[in-house]
Structure formats: structure tokens, C-alpha cells
Amino acid sequence: MTFVRLNNNIEMPVLGLGTWLTSDKNLKSAINWALEIGYRHIDTATLYDNEKTIGDVLKEWINSGKIQRQELFVTTKLPPAGNYPERMEKYILQSLKDLQLEYVDLYLIHSPEGIKNSPPPNNNTKEVEMDKNVDISALWKKMEEQVLLGRAKSIGISNFNIPQINEVLSNAVIKPACLQTELNVYVQQQNVVNFCKEHDITLIGYCPLGSPGINAFYSEYGITKSIPKLLDDPIVHEIAIKYSKTPAQIALRFLVQQNIAAIPKSSNLNRIKENFQIFDFTLDQNDLQLLKGLDKGESARLGDWESWTWLEEEGTIKSS
């Protein structure tokens, strides 16, 4: 396994297992397989509603002596409903309880936007009101407290743009260690990447394979946007043949070779293995440039948080 060194000198495995939209039964198998293969970085979030399942598996591995806690790198995230100084602490405490851990290795603010009211089913209106005016600086101070209290080794942000990152940096005592955002061959966000590298913020790319199953998910929730399929791209296929690798392995190598961590999600044993087998080759500069030329920008992105109706469960989203 290859590591990236964060700005606080902590090492993070450059490849992790994503866990969004994985059923509990499949998730248990996926994490067990991943740990057996050699993964040590597990990514989750309060919004994924799977921290208890992950905690059960990790506890089994730690208690059995097959792995030590310090070998693991566990990331979880503060949900939008917790993006207020007076609310955030209860969410990290609940995550630690569910994960059965004394600390997480990385705690991220999942979104720069908040949810003013509690999401369903905890309110009677079944309505989620998105809040674009979160006091990020005040929230970040509470994030910094979690490091001082030993609840998080590192803290960071997710789905933030450059002005929002600057807002954090302008008042931070502890700089964000990471930005987790959508990054892949089709969604390269070069301005954000360059900015983070200039400020020593490590990037973690979610949907590094272009999220092959997202169109079916969108259809289920009535979202009309269609995401192009990165793994079907002919240039990616040509490069894969050249290196005797798969398109997925080329897509992942594209990120990690730029010191960008990747967290591909899979509950299939063969794909979990395949995704891990990216450390025995290097893309040459010509192929890197070919892949950089495939950037499709916003047209290939999953979308902003207002368009993600899964946040509201059965309610409706309003912005303010």
C-alpha cells in the first residue's frame, strides 16, 4: 500500500474503500474482503447510515488480533444537519459510539451547506430546509476542538469550493488536512486541485470510477441528469490494453499517481481485488496527458447538494 502524508505529518493510505449505497449484508462482506486483501482505509459518513455495521466488523478484526487499531484509517463525516457549532458535537460522539472507536482518523464536514431543521423522520413537516449561510468559521472552531479532545486525529472538508476553503483557512488554527470531493478522469476540477496543492491540503477523490451505477440511482429519485460512463471511454480502454490493466485500474492510477487519494466503492470481491492492484505500474506522461484531455467538467459531475433528493428522504428541499 502507498501512503500520502498529510499536513499534520500523519500518513493516510492512498486507496480506501468507499461505502455509500451498500446494503448492510453486502457491506460486511465487502469490508472483510477489503481488509483481507490489504485495504486499511475505510470511508463512511453519518449520512450513509452504515457506521454501526462498519463498527461491528472493525471490532471483530481488532478483538481477534488480526489487526491493530493504529493500522486502520477510518474517515467519517459531519452531516449537514450538524453544521452548527451547538449541534456538531453530538454527531461525532454518535459516530464514535456507532463505529465503536475512541477516535476517527479523519473527520470531515460533509457539505458547506447546512440543514436548518432536523431531517425526517425527526420532524413532522417532512421538509428539509437547506441553509447556504452556515457560519463556516465558527463551525471550524468546533472541528478543531475535536482534535484537541482526541476524538479526531485529522479534520477536513468535503464538497467545498475555493471561496469556501478560503473561509476556513482565513480563521483556522488547525488547517484542513484534506478536501474530499468528486474527482476522476471526467471530473478533474483542476483549479480546486491546484489550489489545494498550493495550500498543502490533500485531496481525496470520491466517485473515482465515475460512479457507474449512479444513473439508476438518479432515475429512482426522479433526477433527470445522466452521467457519462467513464469506464466505457475508448481512450481509457486503449490505455488499459497497453498496460494489461482494466479501465478501472487506469482510472484509479490516474488519481493516485498525482498523490490524490481514491475511495472506490464496491461490494464485489473481484472488483475490490482489482481496484487494489494499481501499485505495480506507472502511467507514462503521454498517457497522463491523454487522460487529462478527457475532462468533461460539470457535465459529468453528480451534481450539487440541492439536487440530491436522497438528503431529504421523503421530504422536500428548500434553500435559504
CSV table of C-alpha atoms in Angstrom, one decimal:
chain,number,residue,atom,x,y,z
A,1,MET,CA,0.0,0.0,0.0
A,2,THR,CA,1.1,3.5,-0.8
A,3,PHE,CA,0.5,6.4,1.6
A,4,VAL,CA,0.2,10.1,1.3
A,5,ARG,CA,1.5,12.3,4.1
A,6,LEU,CA,-1.0,14.9,5.4
A,7,ASN,CA,0.0,18.4,6.5
A,8,ASN,CA,0.0,17.2,10.2
A,9,ASN,CA,2.5,14.5,9.3
A,10,ILE,CA,0.0,11.7,9.6
A,11,GLU,CA,0.1,9.1,6.8
A,12,MET,CA,-3.1,8.1,5.0
A,13,PRO,CA,-3.4,5.1,2.7
A,14,VAL,CA,-3.9,6.5,-0.8
A,15,LEU,CA,-6.5,3.9,-1.6
A,16,GLY,CA,-9.6,3.3,0.5
A,17,LEU,CA,-12.9,1.5,0.4
A,18,GLY,CA,-16.0,3.7,-0.2
A,19,THR,CA,-19.2,2.5,1.5
A,20,TRP,CA,-22.0,4.7,0.2
A,21,LEU,CA,-25.1,2.9,-1.0
A,22,THR,CA,-24.0,-0.6,0.1
A,23,SER,CA,-26.5,-2.7,2.0
A,24,ASP,CA,-25.6,-4.0,5.5
A,25,LYS,CA,-25.2,-7.6,4.4
A,26,ASN,CA,-23.0,-6.7,1.4
A,27,LEU,CA,-21.1,-4.1,3.4
A,28,LYS,CA,-20.0,-6.7,6.0
A,29,SER,CA,-18.6,-8.9,3.3
A,30,ALA,CA,-17.0,-6.0,1.4
A,31,ILE,CA,-15.2,-4.8,4.5
A,32,ASN,CA,-14.0,-8.2,5.5
A,33,TRP,CA,-12.8,-8.9,1.9
A,34,ALA,CA,-11.1,-5.5,1.7
A,35,LEU,CA,-9.2,-5.9,5.0
A,36,GLU,CA,-8.1,-9.4,3.9
A,37,ILE,CA,-6.8,-8.0,0.6
A,38,GLY,CA,-4.9,-5.3,2.4
A,39,TYR,CA,-7.1,-2.2,2.5
A,40,ARG,CA,-6.7,-0.2,5.7
A,41,HIS,CA,-8.6,3.0,4.8
A,42,ILE,CA,-12.4,2.8,5.2
A,43,ASP,CA,-14.6,5.8,4.3
A,44,THR,CA,-18.1,6.3,5.7
A,45,ALA,CA,-20.4,9.1,6.9
A,46,THR,CA,-23.3,9.7,9.2
A,47,LEU,CA,-25.5,10.2,6.1
A,48,TYR,CA,-24.6,6.7,4.8
A,49,ASP,CA,-26.4,5.1,7.8
A,50,ASN,CA,-23.8,2.3,8.0
A,51,GLU,CA,-21.5,3.2,10.8
A,52,LYS,CA,-22.9,0.6,13.2
A,53,THR,CA,-22.2,-2.2,10.6
A,54,ILE,CA,-18.7,-0.9,9.9
A,55,GLY,CA,-18.1,-0.7,13.7
A,56,ASP,CA,-19.1,-4.3,14.2
A,57,VAL,CA,-16.7,-5.6,11.5
A,58,LEU,CA,-13.8,-3.4,12.7
A,59,LYS,CA,-14.4,-4.5,16.3
A,60,GLU,CA,-14.2,-8.2,15.3
A,61,TRP,CA,-10.9,-7.6,13.5
A,62,ILE,CA,-9.4,-5.7,16.3
A,63,ASN,CA,-10.6,-8.0,19.1
A,64,SER,CA,-9.3,-11.1,17.1
A,65,GLY,CA,-5.8,-9.6,17.0
A,66,LYS,CA,-5.8,-9.8,13.2
A,67,ILE,CA,-5.3,-6.0,13.0
A,68,GLN,CA,-4.4,-3.2,15.4
A,69,ARG,CA,-6.4,0.0,15.6
A,70,GLN,CA,-3.4,2.1,14.6
A,71,GLU,CA,-3.1,0.2,11.3
A,72,LEU,CA,-6.6,1.4,10.3
A,73,PHE,CA,-7.5,4.8,8.8
A,74,VAL,CA,-11.2,5.5,9.4
A,75,THR,CA,-12.9,8.5,7.9
A,76,THR,CA,-16.4,9.7,8.7
A,77,LYS,CA,-18.3,12.9,8.2
A,78,LEU,CA,-20.4,15.5,9.9
A,79,PRO,CA,-23.9,15.6,8.2
A,80,PRO,CA,-25.4,18.9,7.0
A,81,ALA,CA,-27.8,18.9,9.9
A,82,GLY,CA,-24.8,19.2,12.2
A,83,ASN,CA,-23.2,22.2,10.5
A,84,TYR,CA,-23.9,24.4,13.5
A,85,PRO,CA,-21.5,24.8,16.5
A,86,GLU,CA,-24.2,23.9,19.0
A,87,ARG,CA,-25.1,20.7,17.2
A,88,MET,CA,-21.9,19.3,15.8
A,89,GLU,CA,-20.5,17.6,18.9
A,90,LYS,CA,-23.4,15.2,19.3
A,91,TYR,CA,-22.8,13.9,15.8
A,92,ILE,CA,-19.2,13.0,16.2
A,93,LEU,CA,-20.0,11.4,19.6
A,94,GLN,CA,-22.7,9.3,17.9
A,95,SER,CA,-20.3,8.3,15.1
A,96,LEU,CA,-17.7,7.2,17.6
A,97,LYS,CA,-20.3,5.2,19.5
A,98,ASP,CA,-21.6,3.5,16.3
A,99,LEU,CA,-18.1,2.8,15.0
A,100,GLN,CA,-17.0,1.5,18.5
A,101,LEU,CA,-13.9,3.6,18.3
A,102,GLU,CA,-12.2,6.1,20.6
A,103,TYR,CA,-11.2,8.3,17.7
A,104,VAL,CA,-11.5,8.6,14.0
A,105,ASP,CA,-8.5,9.2,11.8
A,106,LEU,CA,-10.3,11.9,9.7
A,107,TYR,CA,-13.4,13.8,10.4
A,108,LEU,CA,-14.9,15.9,7.5
A,109,ILE,CA,-17.6,18.5,7.2
A,110,HIS,CA,-19.7,16.6,4.6
A,111,SER,CA,-21.1,19.7,2.9
A,112,PRO,CA,-20.6,23.5,3.2
A,113,GLU,CA,-24.4,23.8,3.4
A,114,GLY,CA,-26.5,23.1,6.5
A,115,ILE,CA,-29.9,21.8,7.2
A,116,LYS,CA,-31.8,24.3,9.5
A,117,ASN,CA,-34.3,21.8,10.8
A,118,SER,CA,-33.8,18.2,11.8
A,119,PRO,CA,-34.2,15.9,8.8
A,120,PRO,CA,-37.1,13.4,8.6
A,121,PRO,CA,-38.2,11.4,10.4
A,122,ASN,CA,-37.2,13.6,13.3
A,123,ASN,CA,-39.6,16.4,12.3
A,124,ASN,CA,-43.2,16.4,11.5
A,125,THR,CA,-43.1,18.5,8.4
A,126,LYS,CA,-41.0,16.0,6.3
A,127,GLU,CA,-39.3,19.0,4.9
A,128,VAL,CA,-35.6,19.7,4.8
A,129,GLU,CA,-34.5,23.3,4.6
A,130,MET,CA,-31.1,23.7,3.1
A,131,ASP,CA,-29.1,26.6,4.6
A,132,LYS,CA,-26.4,28.3,2.4
A,133,ASN,CA,-25.4,30.7,5.1
A,134,VAL,CA,-23.6,28.4,7.6
A,135,ASP,CA,-21.0,30.1,9.8
A,136,ILE,CA,-18.1,28.0,8.5
A,137,SER,CA,-15.5,29.8,10.7
A,138,ALA,CA,-17.5,29.1,13.9
A,139,LEU,CA,-18.1,25.5,12.8
A,140,TRP,CA,-14.4,25.0,12.1
A,141,LYS,CA,-13.5,26.1,15.6
A,142,LYS,CA,-15.7,23.2,16.9
A,143,MET,CA,-14.0,20.9,14.5
A,144,GLU,CA,-10.6,22.0,15.9
A,145,GLU,CA,-11.8,21.2,19.4
A,146,GLN,CA,-12.4,17.6,18.3
A,147,VAL,CA,-8.7,17.2,17.6
A,148,LEU,CA,-7.7,18.8,20.9
A,149,LEU,CA,-10.1,16.4,22.7
A,150,GLY,CA,-8.6,13.4,20.9
A,151,ARG,CA,-11.8,12.4,19.0
A,152,ALA,CA,-10.3,13.0,15.6
A,153,LYS,CA,-6.6,12.7,14.5
A,154,SER,CA,-7.2,14.9,11.5
A,155,ILE,CA,-10.0,17.2,10.3
A,156,GLY,CA,-11.1,18.3,6.9
A,157,ILE,CA,-13.8,19.3,4.5
A,158,SER,CA,-15.9,17.8,1.7
A,159,ASN,CA,-17.6,19.3,-1.3
A,160,PHE,CA,-16.2,22.8,-0.7
A,161,ASN,CA,-15.3,25.2,-3.5
A,162,ILE,CA,-12.3,27.6,-3.4
A,163,PRO,CA,-14.1,30.5,-1.7
A,164,GLN,CA,-15.4,28.2,1.0
A,165,ILE,CA,-12.0,26.7,1.5
A,166,ASN,CA,-10.6,30.2,1.9
A,167,GLU,CA,-13.1,31.0,4.5
A,168,VAL,CA,-11.9,28.0,6.6
A,169,LEU,CA,-8.2,28.9,6.0
A,170,SER,CA,-8.7,32.6,7.0
A,171,ASN,CA,-9.5,31.7,10.6
A,172,ALA,CA,-8.0,28.2,11.0
A,173,VAL,CA,-5.6,27.4,13.8
A,174,ILE,CA,-5.6,23.8,12.5
A,175,LYS,CA,-5.6,23.7,8.7
A,176,PRO,CA,-7.8,21.3,6.9
A,177,ALA,CA,-5.8,18.1,6.3
A,178,CYS,CA,-8.0,17.0,3.4
A,179,LEU,CA,-10.6,18.0,0.9
A,180,GLN,CA,-12.8,15.2,-0.2
A,181,THR,CA,-14.5,16.0,-3.5
A,182,GLU,CA,-15.7,14.4,-6.7
A,183,LEU,CA,-12.6,13.6,-8.8
A,184,ASN,CA,-12.0,11.3,-11.7
A,185,VAL,CA,-10.8,11.3,-15.3
A,186,TYR,CA,-14.0,13.0,-16.4
A,187,VAL,CA,-14.3,15.4,-13.4
A,188,GLN,CA,-10.8,16.8,-12.8
A,189,GLN,CA,-11.6,20.2,-11.1
A,190,GLN,CA,-8.1,21.4,-11.9
A,191,ASN,CA,-8.5,24.8,-10.3
A,192,VAL,CA,-9.5,23.1,-7.0
A,193,VAL,CA,-6.7,20.6,-7.3
A,194,ASN,CA,-4.1,23.3,-7.9
A,195,PHE,CA,-5.4,25.4,-5.0
A,196,CYS,CA,-5.3,22.5,-2.5
A,197,LYS,CA,-1.8,21.6,-3.6
A,198,GLU,CA,-0.7,25.2,-3.1
A,199,HIS,CA,-2.1,25.1,0.4
A,200,ASP,CA,-0.9,21.6,1.4
A,201,ILE,CA,-4.4,20.2,1.6
A,202,THR,CA,-4.5,16.5,0.5
A,203,LEU,CA,-7.2,15.6,-2.0
A,204,ILE,CA,-9.5,12.6,-1.7
A,205,GLY,CA,-11.5,11.7,-4.8
A,206,TYR,CA,-14.9,10.1,-4.4
A,207,CYS,CA,-16.5,8.5,-7.4
A,208,PRO,CA,-13.0,7.9,-8.9
A,209,LEU,CA,-14.6,5.4,-11.4
A,210,GLY,CA,-17.3,7.8,-12.4
A,211,SER,CA,-19.9,6.1,-10.2
A,212,PRO,CA,-21.1,3.5,-12.8
A,213,GLY,CA,-24.4,2.9,-11.0
A,214,ILE,CA,-25.5,6.5,-10.4
A,215,ASN,CA,-27.8,6.8,-13.4
A,216,ALA,CA,-30.1,4.1,-12.0
A,217,PHE,CA,-30.0,5.8,-8.6
A,218,TYR,CA,-30.9,9.1,-10.2
A,219,SER,CA,-33.8,7.5,-12.0
A,220,GLU,CA,-35.2,6.1,-8.8
A,221,TYR,CA,-35.3,9.6,-7.3
A,222,GLY,CA,-36.6,11.3,-10.4
A,223,ILE,CA,-33.4,13.1,-11.2
A,224,THR,CA,-33.1,13.6,-15.0
A,225,LYS,CA,-29.4,14.2,-15.2
A,226,SER,CA,-27.4,11.4,-16.9
A,227,ILE,CA,-23.7,10.9,-16.1
A,228,PRO,CA,-21.4,9.7,-19.0
A,229,LYS,CA,-19.8,6.3,-18.3
A,230,LEU,CA,-16.1,6.8,-17.8
A,231,LEU,CA,-15.2,3.1,-17.8
A,232,ASP,CA,-16.6,2.8,-21.4
A,233,ASP,CA,-14.4,5.5,-22.7
A,234,PRO,CA,-12.4,4.2,-25.8
A,235,ILE,CA,-9.2,6.1,-24.8
A,236,VAL,CA,-9.3,4.7,-21.3
A,237,HIS,CA,-9.8,1.2,-22.9
A,238,GLU,CA,-6.8,1.7,-25.2
A,239,ILE,CA,-4.6,2.7,-22.3
A,240,ALA,CA,-5.8,-0.2,-20.3
A,241,ILE,CA,-4.8,-2.6,-23.0
A,242,LYS,CA,-1.4,-1.1,-23.3
A,243,TYR,CA,-0.6,-1.8,-19.6
A,244,SER,CA,-2.5,-5.1,-19.4
A,245,LYS,CA,-4.8,-3.5,-16.9
A,246,THR,CA,-8.6,-2.8,-16.6
A,247,PRO,CA,-10.2,0.6,-17.3
A,248,ALA,CA,-11.0,0.9,-13.6
A,249,GLN,CA,-7.3,0.3,-12.7
A,250,ILE,CA,-6.3,3.0,-15.2
A,251,ALA,CA,-8.8,5.5,-13.7
A,252,LEU,CA,-7.6,4.9,-10.2
A,253,ARG,CA,-3.9,5.0,-11.2
A,254,PHE,CA,-4.6,8.4,-12.8
A,255,LEU,CA,-5.5,9.8,-9.4
A,256,VAL,CA,-3.0,8.1,-7.1
A,257,GLN,CA,-0.1,8.9,-9.4
A,258,GLN,CA,-1.0,12.6,-8.8
A,259,ASN,CA,-1.0,12.0,-5.0
A,260,ILE,CA,-4.7,12.1,-4.9
A,261,ALA,CA,-6.3,9.5,-2.7
A,262,ALA,CA,-9.2,7.5,-4.1
A,263,ILE,CA,-12.1,5.7,-2.4
A,264,PRO,CA,-13.7,3.4,-4.9
A,265,LYS,CA,-16.9,1.7,-3.7
A,266,SER,CA,-17.6,-1.9,-4.4
A,267,SER,CA,-19.2,-4.9,-2.7
A,268,ASN,CA,-17.9,-7.3,-5.3
A,269,LEU,CA,-14.9,-9.4,-4.3
A,270,ASN,CA,-13.3,-9.4,-7.7
A,271,ARG,CA,-13.7,-5.7,-8.2
A,272,ILE,CA,-12.4,-5.0,-4.7
A,273,LYS,CA,-9.3,-7.0,-5.6
A,274,GLU,CA,-9.0,-5.4,-9.0
A,275,ASN,CA,-9.2,-1.9,-7.5
A,276,PHE,CA,-6.3,-2.7,-5.2
A,277,GLN,CA,-4.0,-3.9,-7.9
A,278,ILE,CA,-2.8,-0.5,-9.1
A,279,PHE,CA,0.6,-0.2,-7.4
A,280,ASP,CA,2.7,-2.3,-9.8
A,281,PHE,CA,2.7,0.1,-12.8
A,282,THR,CA,3.1,3.7,-13.7
A,283,LEU,CA,1.4,5.7,-16.4
A,284,ASP,CA,3.8,7.4,-18.7
A,285,GLN,CA,3.5,11.2,-19.3
A,286,ASN,CA,1.9,10.8,-22.7
A,287,ASP,CA,-0.9,8.6,-21.3
A,288,LEU,CA,-1.4,11.0,-18.3
A,289,GLN,CA,-1.8,13.9,-20.8
A,290,LEU,CA,-4.3,11.8,-22.9
A,291,LEU,CA,-6.3,11.2,-19.7
A,292,LYS,CA,-6.2,14.8,-18.7
A,293,GLY,CA,-7.6,15.7,-22.1
A,294,LEU,CA,-10.8,13.7,-21.2
A,295,ASP,CA,-12.0,16.2,-18.6
A,296,LYS,CA,-15.7,16.9,-19.2
A,297,GLY,CA,-16.2,19.4,-16.3
A,298,GLU,CA,-19.6,20.0,-14.8
A,299,SER,CA,-21.5,17.9,-17.3
A,300,ALA,CA,-20.0,14.7,-15.7
A,301,ARG,CA,-20.4,15.7,-12.1
A,302,LEU,CA,-23.0,14.1,-9.9
A,303,GLY,CA,-24.5,17.5,-9.1
A,304,ASP,CA,-24.6,19.9,-6.2
A,305,TRP,CA,-26.3,19.1,-2.9
A,306,GLU,CA,-29.6,20.8,-3.7
A,307,SER,CA,-30.2,18.3,-6.5
A,308,TRP,CA,-29.5,15.3,-4.3
A,309,THR,CA,-33.1,14.5,-3.1
A,310,TRP,CA,-31.8,11.5,-1.1
A,311,LEU,CA,-30.8,14.0,1.6
A,312,GLU,CA,-34.5,14.7,2.3
A,313,GLU,CA,-35.6,11.1,2.5
A,314,GLU,CA,-39.4,11.6,1.9
A,315,GLY,CA,-39.4,15.4,2.3
A,316,THR,CA,-38.7,18.3,0.1
A,317,ILE,CA,-35.7,20.6,0.0
A,318,LYS,CA,-35.9,24.3,0.2
A,319,SER,CA,-32.9,26.6,0.0
A,320,SER,CA,-32.3,29.8,2.0
